[in-house]
Tab-separated table of C-alpha atoms in Angstrom:
chain	number	residue	atom	x	y	z
A	1	MET	CA	108.611	113.178	114.875
A	2	THR	CA	107.266	116.606	114.071
A	3	SER	CA	103.647	117.470	114.718
A	4	THR	CA	103.032	118.029	110.979
A	5	ILE	CA	104.068	114.473	110.171
A	6	THR	CA	102.018	113.146	113.083
A	7	ASN	CA	98.958	115.094	111.941
A	8	THR	CA	99.395	113.933	108.355
A	9	ARG	CA	99.761	110.326	109.474
A	10	ASN	CA	96.635	110.568	111.633
A	11	ILE	CA	94.609	112.118	108.809
A	12	LEU	CA	95.770	109.379	106.425
A	13	ARG	CA	94.879	106.664	108.949
A	14	VAL	CA	91.388	108.087	109.442
A	15	LEU	CA	90.894	108.351	105.668
A	16	ALA	CA	92.094	104.775	105.166
A	17	GLY	CA	89.838	103.549	107.966
A	18	LEU	CA	86.766	105.242	106.527
A	19	LEU	CA	87.447	103.966	103.013
A	20	LEU	CA	88.104	100.421	104.247
A	21	LEU	CA	84.881	100.492	106.254
A	22	PHE	CA	82.923	101.883	103.288
A	23	ASN	CA	84.305	99.253	100.921
A	24	GLY	CA	84.116	96.402	103.411
A	25	VAL	CA	80.524	96.928	104.491
A	26	GLY	CA	79.370	97.520	100.928
A	27	ALA	CA	81.166	94.430	99.650
A	28	LEU	CA	79.849	92.229	102.452
A	29	PHE	CA	76.299	93.421	101.710
A	30	GLY	CA	76.658	93.128	97.938
A	31	GLY	CA	78.511	89.840	97.994
A	32	TRP	CA	76.012	88.250	100.368
A	33	ASN	CA	73.111	89.405	98.204
A	34	LEU	CA	74.707	88.017	95.059
A	35	MET	CA	75.340	84.652	96.706
A	36	ALA	CA	71.794	84.509	98.080
A	37	HIS	CA	70.121	85.735	94.859
A	38	THR	CA	72.312	84.370	92.095
A	39	ASP	CA	70.211	85.991	89.366
A	40	GLY	CA	71.251	89.447	90.653
A	41	SER	CA	67.653	90.481	91.263
A	42	SER	CA	68.181	91.689	94.841
A	43	LEU	CA	70.624	94.315	93.567
A	44	GLU	CA	68.774	94.928	90.299
A	45	LEU	CA	71.604	93.441	88.233
A	46	SER	CA	70.768	92.027	84.839
A	47	PRO	CA	71.702	88.402	84.153
A	48	ALA	CA	72.596	89.627	80.644
A	49	TRP	CA	75.617	91.420	82.120
A	50	LEU	CA	77.216	88.008	82.596
A	51	GLU	CA	77.081	87.284	78.865
A	52	HIS	CA	80.824	87.987	78.403
A	53	ALA	CA	81.871	86.794	81.857
A	54	PRO	CA	83.088	83.289	82.724
A	55	PHE	CA	80.158	82.878	85.147
A	56	LYS	CA	76.667	81.517	84.563
A	57	ASN	CA	75.205	83.378	87.553
A	58	TYR	CA	76.284	85.840	90.256
A	59	PHE	CA	77.247	83.328	92.970
A	60	ILE	CA	81.006	83.196	92.250
A	61	PRO	CA	81.319	86.972	91.694
A	62	GLY	CA	79.384	87.418	94.955
A	63	LEU	CA	81.722	85.072	96.799
A	64	ILE	CA	84.794	86.854	95.425
A	65	LEU	CA	83.306	90.230	96.326
A	66	PHE	CA	82.397	89.051	99.835
A	67	VAL	CA	85.832	87.611	100.584
A	68	MET	CA	88.294	89.770	98.637
A	69	ASN	CA	86.685	93.173	99.145
A	70	GLY	CA	84.466	92.551	102.160
A	71	LEU	CA	86.331	90.325	104.590
A	72	LEU	CA	89.787	91.520	103.530
A	73	SER	CA	88.795	95.185	103.881
A	74	ILE	CA	87.496	94.527	107.388
A	75	ALA	CA	90.661	92.535	108.242
A	76	THR	CA	92.803	95.377	106.889
A	77	LEU	CA	90.785	97.852	108.953
A	78	ALA	CA	91.452	95.711	112.037
A	79	ALA	CA	95.176	95.687	111.199
A	80	LEU	CA	95.119	99.473	110.830
A	81	LEU	CA	93.273	100.020	114.111
A	82	SER	CA	95.596	97.670	115.993
A	83	ARG	CA	98.608	99.267	114.273
A	84	MET	CA	99.788	95.864	113.155
A	85	ASN	CA	103.272	95.834	111.698
A	86	LYS	CA	103.208	96.694	107.976
A	87	HIS	CA	99.479	97.487	107.898
A	88	GLU	CA	100.350	100.088	105.260
A	89	LEU	CA	101.119	97.279	102.815
A	90	LEU	CA	97.739	95.699	103.499
A	91	ILE	CA	96.057	99.030	102.722
A	92	MET	CA	97.977	99.222	99.442
A	93	LEU	CA	97.036	95.615	98.639
A	94	GLN	CA	93.353	96.304	99.307
A	95	GLY	CA	93.559	99.271	96.954
A	96	VAL	CA	95.009	97.030	94.234
A	97	ILE	CA	92.358	94.352	94.854
A	98	LEU	CA	89.499	96.860	94.696
A	99	THR	CA	90.839	98.590	91.588
A	100	GLY	CA	91.383	95.221	89.897
A	101	TRP	CA	87.854	94.141	90.845
A	102	ILE	CA	86.394	97.266	89.243
A	103	LEU	CA	88.469	96.858	86.083
A	104	MET	CA	87.344	93.231	85.749
A	105	GLN	CA	83.704	94.290	86.201
A	106	ILE	CA	84.029	96.843	83.423
A	107	LEU	CA	85.653	94.275	81.123
A	108	PHE	CA	83.057	91.592	81.832
A	109	ILE	CA	79.887	93.664	81.667
A	110	ARG	CA	81.248	95.884	78.877
A	111	THR	CA	79.671	99.017	80.244
A	112	PHE	CA	80.575	101.753	82.700
A	113	HIS	CA	78.499	102.912	85.655
A	114	PHE	CA	78.981	105.785	88.062
A	115	PHE	CA	79.669	103.281	90.842
A	116	HIS	CA	82.732	102.105	88.908
A	117	LEU	CA	84.125	105.613	89.152
A	118	ILE	CA	83.392	105.813	92.873
A	119	PHE	CA	84.841	102.431	93.846
A	120	GLY	CA	87.709	102.669	91.354
A	121	SER	CA	88.636	105.983	92.954
A	122	VAL	CA	88.399	104.439	96.428
A	123	GLY	CA	90.805	101.721	95.302
A	124	LEU	CA	93.287	104.222	93.934
A	125	VAL	CA	93.054	106.401	97.043
A	126	LEU	CA	93.567	103.375	99.297
A	127	PHE	CA	96.723	102.480	97.396
A	128	LEU	CA	97.997	106.060	97.595
A	129	VAL	CA	97.199	106.389	101.311
A	130	GLY	CA	98.935	103.090	102.061
A	131	TYR	CA	101.941	104.233	100.059
A	132	LEU	CA	102.107	107.575	101.887
A	133	LEU	CA	101.757	105.882	105.273
A	134	ARG	CA	104.576	103.536	104.290
A	135	ARG	CA	106.778	106.493	103.352
A	136	ILE	CA	106.030	108.254	106.629
A	137	GLN	CA	106.762	105.053	108.563
A	138	ALA	CA	110.140	104.731	106.835
A	139	ARG	CA	111.279	108.126	108.161
């Protein structure tokens, strides 16, 4: 393998690792807070934002956030660091999960916040990085 491909792969792995850590830690923190404070007060979330959502409080969204974006991001990071077979697919999957989570938030709360742009972009970048790592691996 040429050094350019090796360097590119290493840069992509570091980027994926940082984004997974960023998303995972944030989701664990946010999800835990929403489960512990189901009115959203600990994160300054309005209960009115749930008006168009299928939830009466923030417990279920917190649980989903904690598991799907928190625990799975950390598990994907562990797979990346251990170079588990097909970890690239897990990175792509986490990108899809995060992007889907953000889209559902926007649909349910019917408003857009700067954090949606940040985390939506992280989701898209995770998918792209996983895809590129998969392509490099196939060579």
